XYZ file of C-alpha atoms in Angstrom:
357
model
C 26.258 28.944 -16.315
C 25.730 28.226 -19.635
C 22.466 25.242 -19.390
C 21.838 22.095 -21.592
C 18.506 20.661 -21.310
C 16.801 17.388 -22.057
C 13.621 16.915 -21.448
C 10.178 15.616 -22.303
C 8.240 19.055 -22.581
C 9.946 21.702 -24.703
C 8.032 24.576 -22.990
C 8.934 27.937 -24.175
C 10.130 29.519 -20.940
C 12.345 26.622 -20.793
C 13.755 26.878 -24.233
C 14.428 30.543 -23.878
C 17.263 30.086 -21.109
C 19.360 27.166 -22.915
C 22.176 27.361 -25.246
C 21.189 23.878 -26.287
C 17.866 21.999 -25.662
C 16.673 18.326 -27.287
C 13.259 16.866 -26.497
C 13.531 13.188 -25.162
C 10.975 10.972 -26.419
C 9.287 8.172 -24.194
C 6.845 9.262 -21.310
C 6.905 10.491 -18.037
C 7.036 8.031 -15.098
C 7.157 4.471 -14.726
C 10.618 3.850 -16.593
C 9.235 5.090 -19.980
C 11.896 7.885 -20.668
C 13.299 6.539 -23.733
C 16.691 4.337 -22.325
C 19.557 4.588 -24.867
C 18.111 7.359 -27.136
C 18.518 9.553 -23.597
C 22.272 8.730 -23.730
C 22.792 9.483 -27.248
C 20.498 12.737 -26.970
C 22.777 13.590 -23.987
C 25.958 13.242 -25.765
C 24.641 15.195 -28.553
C 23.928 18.199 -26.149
C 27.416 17.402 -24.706
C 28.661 18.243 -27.862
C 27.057 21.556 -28.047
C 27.843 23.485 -24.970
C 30.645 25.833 -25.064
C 33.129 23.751 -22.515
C 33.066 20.147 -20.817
C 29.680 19.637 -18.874
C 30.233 20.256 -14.858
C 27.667 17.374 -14.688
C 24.237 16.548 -15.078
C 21.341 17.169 -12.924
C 18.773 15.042 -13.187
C 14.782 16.259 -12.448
C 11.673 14.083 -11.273
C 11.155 10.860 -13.798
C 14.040 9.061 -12.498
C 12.670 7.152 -9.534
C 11.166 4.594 -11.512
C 14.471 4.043 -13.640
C 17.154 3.144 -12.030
C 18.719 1.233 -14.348
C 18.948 4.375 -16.548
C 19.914 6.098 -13.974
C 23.309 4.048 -13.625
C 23.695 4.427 -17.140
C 23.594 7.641 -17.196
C 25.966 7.822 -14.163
C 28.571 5.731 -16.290
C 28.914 8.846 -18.627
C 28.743 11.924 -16.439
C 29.247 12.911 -13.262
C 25.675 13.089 -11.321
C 25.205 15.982 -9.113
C 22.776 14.792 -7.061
C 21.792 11.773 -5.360
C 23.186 9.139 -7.383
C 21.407 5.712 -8.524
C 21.817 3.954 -5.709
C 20.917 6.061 -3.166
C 17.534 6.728 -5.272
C 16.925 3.382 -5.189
C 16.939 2.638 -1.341
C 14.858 5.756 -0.777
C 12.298 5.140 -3.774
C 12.149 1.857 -2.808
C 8.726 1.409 -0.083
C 10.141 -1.226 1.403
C 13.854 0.058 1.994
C 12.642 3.204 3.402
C 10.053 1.969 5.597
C 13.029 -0.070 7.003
C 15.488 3.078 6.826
C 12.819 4.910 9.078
C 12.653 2.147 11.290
C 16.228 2.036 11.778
C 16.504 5.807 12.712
C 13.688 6.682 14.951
C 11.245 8.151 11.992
C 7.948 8.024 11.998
C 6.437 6.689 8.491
C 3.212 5.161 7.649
C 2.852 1.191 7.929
C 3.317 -0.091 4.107
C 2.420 -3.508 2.736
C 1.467 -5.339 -0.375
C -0.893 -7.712 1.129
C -4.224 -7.744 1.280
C -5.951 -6.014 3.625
C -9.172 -6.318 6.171
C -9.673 -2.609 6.077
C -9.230 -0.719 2.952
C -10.500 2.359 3.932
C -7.631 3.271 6.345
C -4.517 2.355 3.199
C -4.154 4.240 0.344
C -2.627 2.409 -2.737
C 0.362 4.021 -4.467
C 2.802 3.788 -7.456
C 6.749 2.672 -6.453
C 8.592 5.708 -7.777
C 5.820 7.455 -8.844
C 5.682 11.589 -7.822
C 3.191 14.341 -7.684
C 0.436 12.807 -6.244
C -1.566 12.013 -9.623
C -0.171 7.899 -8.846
C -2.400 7.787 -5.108
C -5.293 6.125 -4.954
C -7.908 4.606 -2.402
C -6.790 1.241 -1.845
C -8.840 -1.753 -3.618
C -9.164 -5.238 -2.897
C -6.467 -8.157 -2.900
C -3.391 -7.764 -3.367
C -1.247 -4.559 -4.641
C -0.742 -4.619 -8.130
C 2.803 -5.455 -9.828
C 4.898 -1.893 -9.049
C 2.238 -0.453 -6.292
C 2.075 -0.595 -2.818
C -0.292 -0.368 0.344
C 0.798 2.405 2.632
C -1.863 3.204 5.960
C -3.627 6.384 5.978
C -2.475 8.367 8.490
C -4.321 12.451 9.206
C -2.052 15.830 8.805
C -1.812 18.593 6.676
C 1.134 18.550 4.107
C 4.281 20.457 4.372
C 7.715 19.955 2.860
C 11.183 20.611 4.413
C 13.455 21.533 1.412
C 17.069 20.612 2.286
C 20.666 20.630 1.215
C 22.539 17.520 1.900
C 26.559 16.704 1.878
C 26.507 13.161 2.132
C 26.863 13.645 6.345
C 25.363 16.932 7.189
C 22.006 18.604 6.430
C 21.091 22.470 6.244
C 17.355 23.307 6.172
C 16.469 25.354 3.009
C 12.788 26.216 4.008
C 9.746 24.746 5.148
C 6.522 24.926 2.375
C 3.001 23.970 3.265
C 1.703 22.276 0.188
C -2.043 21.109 -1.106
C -3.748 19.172 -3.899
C -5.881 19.749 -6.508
C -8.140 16.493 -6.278
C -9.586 15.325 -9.511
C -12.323 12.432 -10.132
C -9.486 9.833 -10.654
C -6.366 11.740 -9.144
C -7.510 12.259 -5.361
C -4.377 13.831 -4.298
C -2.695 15.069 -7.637
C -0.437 18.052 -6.137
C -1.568 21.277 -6.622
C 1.091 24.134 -4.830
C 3.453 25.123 -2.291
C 3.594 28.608 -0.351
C 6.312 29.611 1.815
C 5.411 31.861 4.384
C 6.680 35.477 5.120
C 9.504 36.287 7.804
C 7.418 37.726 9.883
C 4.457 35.045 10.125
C 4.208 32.029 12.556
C 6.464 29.377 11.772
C 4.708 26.794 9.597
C 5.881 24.330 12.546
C 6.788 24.726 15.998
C 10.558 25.159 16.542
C 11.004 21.845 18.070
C 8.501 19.969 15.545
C 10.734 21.341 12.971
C 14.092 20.402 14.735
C 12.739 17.120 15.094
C 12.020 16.089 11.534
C 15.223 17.763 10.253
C 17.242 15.414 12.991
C 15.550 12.372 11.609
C 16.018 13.747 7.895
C 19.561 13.826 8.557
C 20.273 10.618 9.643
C 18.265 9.309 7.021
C 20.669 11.682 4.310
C 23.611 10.495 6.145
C 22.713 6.994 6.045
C 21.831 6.691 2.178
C 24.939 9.214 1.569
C 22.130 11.953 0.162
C 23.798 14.798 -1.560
C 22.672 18.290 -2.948
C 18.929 19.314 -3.289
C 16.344 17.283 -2.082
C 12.792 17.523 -0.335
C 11.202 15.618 2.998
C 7.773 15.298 2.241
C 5.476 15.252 5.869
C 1.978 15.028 7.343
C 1.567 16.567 10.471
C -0.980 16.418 13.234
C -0.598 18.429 16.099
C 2.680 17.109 17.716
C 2.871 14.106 15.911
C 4.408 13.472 12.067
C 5.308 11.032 9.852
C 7.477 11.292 6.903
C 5.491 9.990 3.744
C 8.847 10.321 1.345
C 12.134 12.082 0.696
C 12.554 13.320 -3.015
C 16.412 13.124 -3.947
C 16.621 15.383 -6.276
C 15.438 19.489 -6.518
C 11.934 19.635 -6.641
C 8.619 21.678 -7.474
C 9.231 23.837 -4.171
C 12.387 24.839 -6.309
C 10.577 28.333 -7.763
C 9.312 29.225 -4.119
C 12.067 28.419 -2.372
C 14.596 29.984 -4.752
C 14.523 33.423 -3.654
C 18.194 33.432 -1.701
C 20.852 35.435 -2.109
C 22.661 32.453 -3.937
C 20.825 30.492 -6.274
C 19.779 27.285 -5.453
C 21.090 25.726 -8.265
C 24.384 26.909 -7.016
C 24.111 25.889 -3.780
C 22.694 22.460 -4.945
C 26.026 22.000 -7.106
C 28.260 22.363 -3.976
C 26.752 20.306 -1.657
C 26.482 17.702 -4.503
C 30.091 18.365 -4.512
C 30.860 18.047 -0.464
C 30.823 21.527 0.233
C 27.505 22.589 2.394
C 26.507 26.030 1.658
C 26.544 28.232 4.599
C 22.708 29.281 5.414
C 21.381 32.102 4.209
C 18.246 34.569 5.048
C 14.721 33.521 4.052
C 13.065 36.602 2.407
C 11.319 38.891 3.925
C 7.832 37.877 2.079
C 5.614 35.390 0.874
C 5.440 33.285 -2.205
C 3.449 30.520 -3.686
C 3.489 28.315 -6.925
C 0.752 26.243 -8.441
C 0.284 24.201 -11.070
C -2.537 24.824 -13.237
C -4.224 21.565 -14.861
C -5.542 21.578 -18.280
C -9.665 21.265 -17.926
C -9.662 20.323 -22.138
C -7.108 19.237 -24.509
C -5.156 21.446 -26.850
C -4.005 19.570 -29.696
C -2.249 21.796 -31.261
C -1.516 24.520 -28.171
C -2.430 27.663 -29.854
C -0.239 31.014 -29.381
C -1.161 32.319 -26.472
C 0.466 35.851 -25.136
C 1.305 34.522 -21.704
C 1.054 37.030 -19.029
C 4.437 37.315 -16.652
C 3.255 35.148 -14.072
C 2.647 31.973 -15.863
C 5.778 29.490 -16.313
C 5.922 26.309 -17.903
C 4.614 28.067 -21.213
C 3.776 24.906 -23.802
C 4.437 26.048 -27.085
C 2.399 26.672 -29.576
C 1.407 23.186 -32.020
C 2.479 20.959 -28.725
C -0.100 18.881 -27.500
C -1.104 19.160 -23.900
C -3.579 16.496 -22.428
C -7.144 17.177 -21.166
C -5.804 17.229 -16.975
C -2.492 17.214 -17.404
C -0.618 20.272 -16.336
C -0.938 22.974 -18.728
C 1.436 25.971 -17.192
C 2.406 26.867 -13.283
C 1.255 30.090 -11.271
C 3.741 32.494 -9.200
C 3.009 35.254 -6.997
C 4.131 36.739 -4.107
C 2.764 38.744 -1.551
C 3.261 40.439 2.474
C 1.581 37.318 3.911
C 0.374 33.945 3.022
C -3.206 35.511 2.873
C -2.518 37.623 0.093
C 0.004 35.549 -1.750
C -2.927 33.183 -1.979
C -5.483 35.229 -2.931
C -2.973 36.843 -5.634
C -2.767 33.148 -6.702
C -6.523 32.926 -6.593
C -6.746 35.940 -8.907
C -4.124 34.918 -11.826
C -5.909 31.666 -11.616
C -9.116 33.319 -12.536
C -7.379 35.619 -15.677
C -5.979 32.625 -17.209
C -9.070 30.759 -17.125
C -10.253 34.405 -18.984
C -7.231 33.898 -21.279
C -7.787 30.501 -22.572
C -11.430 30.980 -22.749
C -10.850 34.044 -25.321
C -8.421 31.799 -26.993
C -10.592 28.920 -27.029
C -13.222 30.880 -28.346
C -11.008 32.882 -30.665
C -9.037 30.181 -32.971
């Protein structure tokens, strides 16, 4: 495949695979992402692949625009979940009901005030990665936020491939945050676990969230690459969110024998990829948050771990994400600890550089 890419970032890694790249203006989140310059930008890159697009796949940003979205799906074919189907999902309200419907467990949501804010959080419609979750305050939710109740678990994600109907079951990450003084529950990582480890759930846990996933999929017509984000306590779980589109567990999980991207083509398509062998070890990605601004990003010789490389003379924002962290390993153990000691290099890195304009 020969890629186009739009996006906000530009980052070197990024830049390296394309045969065309433009960077979109506007910001990330919220609806900001530039509305008709994205068309025109998109229509430019159009212009410069080597045949007629297969389609476009659109990455996180787009829950908040939906209007865009349907734009955008007026020009090229969407392979994904398309606008409407983003909308019922990213809507609070219309997926609180959708989990209702089927069976789901999901955590009571409101915009009311409420008698007891220390058992809601308060979170962003559309928002993603954690950074928009709050403690709840007083009154009412503000204009685009919601109350949803605070319910105990740890966090894992069941990636999935989706058909419109049917569901396969990519993998299963456990995920955690990297709280900060204003960002509680900013998102941090993902590991998946080696073959031969316990099951991050029980068998019949698992089977049980992937049966309400699916109706849930089936119901909102859900196609190609998408995530089911859940807390889980003991034998209970609720599912906080599905994310309609491929995700950050995207560089764990995409270790298969076909590439995801492939596979998330077909079933965006109607044809469900037959499953295919989790590998045989561990791996683990985590994003690594900037502790001070770089305005500009000096050059930096990245070491072969590190993706998301900004470029140098881009600006990157004191706690916003500088670069991500892979590594691999026999067992979650060491695949964390591996993750654990790249963390600590380029902290050594960036300190030299710092120090060293």
């Amino acid at each position: 495949m020969a890629p186009l890419v739009l996006d906000l970032f530009g980052d070197a890694d990024t830049r390296a695979l394309t045969v065309g790249y433009r960077q979109a203006g506007g910001r990330f989140g919220g609806g900001r992402l530039g509305g008709e310059a994205v068309l025109d930008q998109l229509d430019a890159l159009a212009a410069e692949g080597p045949d007629e697009p297969i389609g476009l796949v659109l990455g996180s940003g787009f829950e908040a625009a939906p209007d865009l979205m349907r734009a955008i799906a007026e020009r090229y074919r969407v392979l994904g979940a398309g606008p409407d189907c983003v909308a019922r999902l990213k809507d609070p309200f219309a997926f609180a009901s959708l989990c209702r419907q089927h069976g789901v467990p999901h955590p009571t949501v409101t915009r009311e005030p409420l008698s007891d804010r220390a058992a809601w959080l308060l979170k962003q419609a559309g928002g993603s990665g954690g950074a928009h979750i709050r403690a709840a305050p007083g009154g009412p939710a503000p204009r685009g936020a919601y109350f949803q109740a605070w319910v105990p678990g740890r966090a894992v994600s069941l990636s999935f491939l989706s058909d419109g109907a049917a569901i396969r079951v990519v993998g299963i990450t456990e995920q955690w945050s990297a709280p900060s003084a204003f960002r509680p529950f900013r998102y941090a990582g993902a590991l998946e676990r080696a073959r031969h480890e316990p099951p991050v759930l029980a068998p019949g846990l698992s089977a049980a969230i992937a049966t309400g996933v699916g109706r849930i999929a089936a119901a909102t017509g859900l196609t190609g690459l998408a995530s089911a984000d859940c807390l889980v306590n003991g034998p209970d779980w609720w599912l906080t969110e599905i994310n309609p589109r491929p995700g950050a567990t995207l560089d764990v999980l995409d270790r298969r024998p076909t590439p995801l991207l492939t596979q998330h083509i077909a079933a965006s398509l109607g044809r469900l990829p037959d499953p295919e062998p989790a590998p045989v070890d561990a791996a683990a990605a985590e994003i690594c948050y900037a502790a001070s601004g770089y305005a500009p990003m000096p050059p930096i010789s990245w070491p072969d771990f590190v993706r998301d490389r900004p470029r140098p003379g881009t600006t990157v924002a004191r706690h916003a994400p500088l670069c991500t962290l892979f590594a691999t390993g026999p067992d979650s153990a060491a695949t964390r600890a591996m993750l654990r000691s790249r963390a600590a290099e380029l902290r050594t890195l960036l300190a030299l550089t710092e120090g060293h304009p």
